[in-house]
mmCIF file of N, CA, C and O in Angstrom:
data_model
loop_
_atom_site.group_PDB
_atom_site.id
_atom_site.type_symbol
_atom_site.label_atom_id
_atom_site.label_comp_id
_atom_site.label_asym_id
_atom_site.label_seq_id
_atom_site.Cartn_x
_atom_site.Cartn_y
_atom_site.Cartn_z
ATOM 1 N N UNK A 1082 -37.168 122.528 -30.366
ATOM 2 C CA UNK A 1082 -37.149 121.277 -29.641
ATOM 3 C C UNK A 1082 -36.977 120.099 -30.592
ATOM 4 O O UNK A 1082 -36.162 119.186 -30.459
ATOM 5 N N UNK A 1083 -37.588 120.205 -31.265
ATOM 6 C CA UNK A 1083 -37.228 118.906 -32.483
ATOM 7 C C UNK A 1083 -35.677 118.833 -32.882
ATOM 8 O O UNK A 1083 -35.364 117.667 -33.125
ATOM 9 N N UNK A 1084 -34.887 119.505 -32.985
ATOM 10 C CA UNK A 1084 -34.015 119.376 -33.195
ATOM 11 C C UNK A 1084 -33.028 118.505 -32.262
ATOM 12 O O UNK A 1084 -32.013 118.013 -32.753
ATOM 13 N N UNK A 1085 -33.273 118.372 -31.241
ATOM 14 C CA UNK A 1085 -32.588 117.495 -30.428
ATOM 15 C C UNK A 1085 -33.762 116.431 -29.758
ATOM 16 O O UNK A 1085 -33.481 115.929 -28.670
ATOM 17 N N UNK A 1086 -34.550 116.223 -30.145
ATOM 18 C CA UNK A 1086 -35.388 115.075 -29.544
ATOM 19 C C UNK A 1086 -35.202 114.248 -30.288
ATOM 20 O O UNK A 1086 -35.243 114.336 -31.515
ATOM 21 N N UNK A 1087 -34.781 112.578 -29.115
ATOM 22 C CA UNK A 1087 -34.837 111.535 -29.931
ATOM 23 C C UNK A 1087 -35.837 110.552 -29.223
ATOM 24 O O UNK A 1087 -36.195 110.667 -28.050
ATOM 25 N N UNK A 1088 -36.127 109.845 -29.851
ATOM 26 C CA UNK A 1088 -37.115 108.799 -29.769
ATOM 27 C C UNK A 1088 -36.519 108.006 -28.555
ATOM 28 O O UNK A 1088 -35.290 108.002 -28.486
ATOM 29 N N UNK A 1089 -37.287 107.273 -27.499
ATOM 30 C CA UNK A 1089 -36.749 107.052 -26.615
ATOM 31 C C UNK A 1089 -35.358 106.600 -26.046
ATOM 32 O O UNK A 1089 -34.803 105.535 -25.777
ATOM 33 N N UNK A 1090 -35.007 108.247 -25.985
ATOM 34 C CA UNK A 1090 -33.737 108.687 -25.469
ATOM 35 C C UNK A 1090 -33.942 108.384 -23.690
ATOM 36 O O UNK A 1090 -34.103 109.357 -22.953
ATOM 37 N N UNK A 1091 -33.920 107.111 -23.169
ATOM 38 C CA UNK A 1091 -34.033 107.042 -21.699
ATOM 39 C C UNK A 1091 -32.034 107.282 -21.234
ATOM 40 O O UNK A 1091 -31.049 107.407 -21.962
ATOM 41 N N UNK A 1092 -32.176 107.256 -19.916
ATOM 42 C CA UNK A 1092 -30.537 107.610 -19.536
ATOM 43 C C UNK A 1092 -30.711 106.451 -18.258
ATOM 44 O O UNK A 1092 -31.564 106.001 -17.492
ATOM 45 N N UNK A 1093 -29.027 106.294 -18.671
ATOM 46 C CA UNK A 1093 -29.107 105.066 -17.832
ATOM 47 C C UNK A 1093 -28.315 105.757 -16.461
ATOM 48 O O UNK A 1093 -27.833 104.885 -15.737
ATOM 49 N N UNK A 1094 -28.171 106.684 -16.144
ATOM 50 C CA UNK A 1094 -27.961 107.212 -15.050
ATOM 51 C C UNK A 1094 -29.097 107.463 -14.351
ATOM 52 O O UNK A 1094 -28.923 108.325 -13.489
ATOM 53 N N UNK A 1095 -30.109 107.060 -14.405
ATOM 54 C CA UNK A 1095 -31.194 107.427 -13.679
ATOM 55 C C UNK A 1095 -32.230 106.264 -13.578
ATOM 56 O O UNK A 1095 -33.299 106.421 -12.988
ATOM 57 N N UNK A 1096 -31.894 105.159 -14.142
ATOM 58 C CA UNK A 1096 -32.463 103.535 -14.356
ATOM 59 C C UNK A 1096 -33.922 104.102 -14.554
ATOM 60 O O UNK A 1096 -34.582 104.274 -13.529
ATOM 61 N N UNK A 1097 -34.464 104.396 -15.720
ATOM 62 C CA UNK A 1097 -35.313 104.372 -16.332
ATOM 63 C C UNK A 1097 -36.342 103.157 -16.872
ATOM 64 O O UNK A 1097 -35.849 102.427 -17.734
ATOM 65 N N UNK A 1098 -37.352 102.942 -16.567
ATOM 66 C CA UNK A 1098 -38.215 102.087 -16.401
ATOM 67 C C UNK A 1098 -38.773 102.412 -17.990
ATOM 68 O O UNK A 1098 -39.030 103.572 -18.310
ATOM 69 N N UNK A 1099 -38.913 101.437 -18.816
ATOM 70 C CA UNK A 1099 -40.302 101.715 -20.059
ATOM 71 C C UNK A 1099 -41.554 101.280 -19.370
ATOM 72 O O UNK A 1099 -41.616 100.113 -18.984
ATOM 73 N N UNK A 1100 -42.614 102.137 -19.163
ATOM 74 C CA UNK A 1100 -43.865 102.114 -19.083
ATOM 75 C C UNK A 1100 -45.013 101.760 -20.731
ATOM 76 O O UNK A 1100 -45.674 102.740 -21.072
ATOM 77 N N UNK A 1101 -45.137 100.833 -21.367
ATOM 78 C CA UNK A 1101 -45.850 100.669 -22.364
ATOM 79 C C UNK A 1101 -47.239 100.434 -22.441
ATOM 80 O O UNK A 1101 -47.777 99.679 -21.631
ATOM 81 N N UNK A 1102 -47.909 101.034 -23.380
ATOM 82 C CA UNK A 1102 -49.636 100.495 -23.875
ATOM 83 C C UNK A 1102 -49.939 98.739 -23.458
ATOM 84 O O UNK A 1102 -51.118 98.524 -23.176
ATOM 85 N N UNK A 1103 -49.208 97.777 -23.410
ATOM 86 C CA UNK A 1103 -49.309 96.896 -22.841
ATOM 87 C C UNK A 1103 -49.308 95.685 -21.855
ATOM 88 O O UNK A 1103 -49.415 94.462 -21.765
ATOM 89 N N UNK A 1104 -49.008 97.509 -20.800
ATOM 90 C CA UNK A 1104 -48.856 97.266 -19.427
ATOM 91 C C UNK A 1104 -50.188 97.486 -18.843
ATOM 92 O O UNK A 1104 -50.949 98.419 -19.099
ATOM 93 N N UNK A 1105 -50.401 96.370 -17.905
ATOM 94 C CA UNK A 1105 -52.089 96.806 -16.879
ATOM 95 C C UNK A 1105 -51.529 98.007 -15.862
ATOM 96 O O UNK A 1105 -50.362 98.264 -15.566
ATOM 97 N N UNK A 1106 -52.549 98.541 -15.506
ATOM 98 C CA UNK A 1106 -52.528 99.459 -14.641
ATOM 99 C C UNK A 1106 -51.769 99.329 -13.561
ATOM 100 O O UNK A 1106 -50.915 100.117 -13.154
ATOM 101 N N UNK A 1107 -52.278 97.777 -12.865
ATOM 102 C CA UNK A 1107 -51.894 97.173 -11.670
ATOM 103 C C UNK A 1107 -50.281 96.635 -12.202
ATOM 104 O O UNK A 1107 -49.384 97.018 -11.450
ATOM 105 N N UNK A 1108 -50.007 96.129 -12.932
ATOM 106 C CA UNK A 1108 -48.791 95.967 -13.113
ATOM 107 C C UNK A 1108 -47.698 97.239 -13.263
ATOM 108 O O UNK A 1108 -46.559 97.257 -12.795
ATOM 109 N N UNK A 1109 -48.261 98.146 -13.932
ATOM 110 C CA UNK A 1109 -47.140 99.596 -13.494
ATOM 111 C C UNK A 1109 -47.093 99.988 -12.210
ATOM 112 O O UNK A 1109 -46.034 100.329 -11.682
ATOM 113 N N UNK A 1110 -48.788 99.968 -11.291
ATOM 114 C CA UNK A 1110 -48.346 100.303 -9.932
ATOM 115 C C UNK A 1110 -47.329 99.280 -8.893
ATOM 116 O O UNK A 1110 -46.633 99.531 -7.909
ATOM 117 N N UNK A 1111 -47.486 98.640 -9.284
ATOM 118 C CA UNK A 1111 -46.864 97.379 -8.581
ATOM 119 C C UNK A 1111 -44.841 97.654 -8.665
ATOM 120 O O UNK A 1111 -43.933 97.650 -7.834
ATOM 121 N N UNK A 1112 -44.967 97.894 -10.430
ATOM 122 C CA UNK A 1112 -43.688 98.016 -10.464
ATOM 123 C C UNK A 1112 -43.165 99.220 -9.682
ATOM 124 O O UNK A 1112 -42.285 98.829 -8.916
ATOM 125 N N UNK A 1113 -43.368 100.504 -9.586
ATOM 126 C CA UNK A 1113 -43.437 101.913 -9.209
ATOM 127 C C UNK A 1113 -43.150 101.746 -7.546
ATOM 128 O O UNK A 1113 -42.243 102.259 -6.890
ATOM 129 N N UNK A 1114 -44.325 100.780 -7.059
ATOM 130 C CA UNK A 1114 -44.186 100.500 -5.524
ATOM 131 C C UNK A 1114 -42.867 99.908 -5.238
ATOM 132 O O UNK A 1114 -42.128 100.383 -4.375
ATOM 133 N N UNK A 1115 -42.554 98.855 -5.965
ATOM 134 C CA UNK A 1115 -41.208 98.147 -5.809
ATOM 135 C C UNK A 1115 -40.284 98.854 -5.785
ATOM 136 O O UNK A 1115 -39.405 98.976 -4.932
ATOM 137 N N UNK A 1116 -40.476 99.466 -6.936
ATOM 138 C CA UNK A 1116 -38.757 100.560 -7.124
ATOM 139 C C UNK A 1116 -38.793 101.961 -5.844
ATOM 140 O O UNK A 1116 -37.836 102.574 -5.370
ATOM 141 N N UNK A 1117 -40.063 102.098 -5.605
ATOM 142 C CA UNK A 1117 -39.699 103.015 -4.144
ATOM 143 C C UNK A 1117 -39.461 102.080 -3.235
ATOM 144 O O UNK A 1117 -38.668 102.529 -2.407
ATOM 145 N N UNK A 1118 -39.778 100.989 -3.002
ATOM 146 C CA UNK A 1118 -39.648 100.487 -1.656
ATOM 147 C C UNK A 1118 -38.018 99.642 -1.576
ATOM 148 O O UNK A 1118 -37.563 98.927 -0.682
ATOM 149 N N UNK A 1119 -37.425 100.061 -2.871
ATOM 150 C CA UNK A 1119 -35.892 99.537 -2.809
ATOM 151 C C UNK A 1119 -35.273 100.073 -2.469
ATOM 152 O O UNK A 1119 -34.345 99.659 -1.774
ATOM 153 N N UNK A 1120 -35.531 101.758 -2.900
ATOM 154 C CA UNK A 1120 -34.577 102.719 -2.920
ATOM 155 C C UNK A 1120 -34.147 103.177 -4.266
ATOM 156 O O UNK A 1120 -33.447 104.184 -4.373
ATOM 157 N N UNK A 1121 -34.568 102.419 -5.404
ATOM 158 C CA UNK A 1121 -34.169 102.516 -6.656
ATOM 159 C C UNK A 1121 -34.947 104.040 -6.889
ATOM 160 O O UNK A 1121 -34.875 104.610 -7.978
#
């Protein structure tokens, strides 16, 4: 597995969100709710 893992390798075919250590709780759920309630 190391051999092909890269450091945040997100894909933009799938609109990938960064979730970080200096996100509140309530602010990731919030975001999460949004992006289901778009359709995203």
């Amino acid at each position: 597995m190391r051999r092909w893992w890269r450091e945040k390798d997100f894909s933009d075919v799938l609109n990938e969100k960064r979730i970080t250590s200096d996100m509140s709780m309530e602010s990731i759920v919030t975001e999460i709710y949004r992006d289901g309630c778009s359709g995203e």
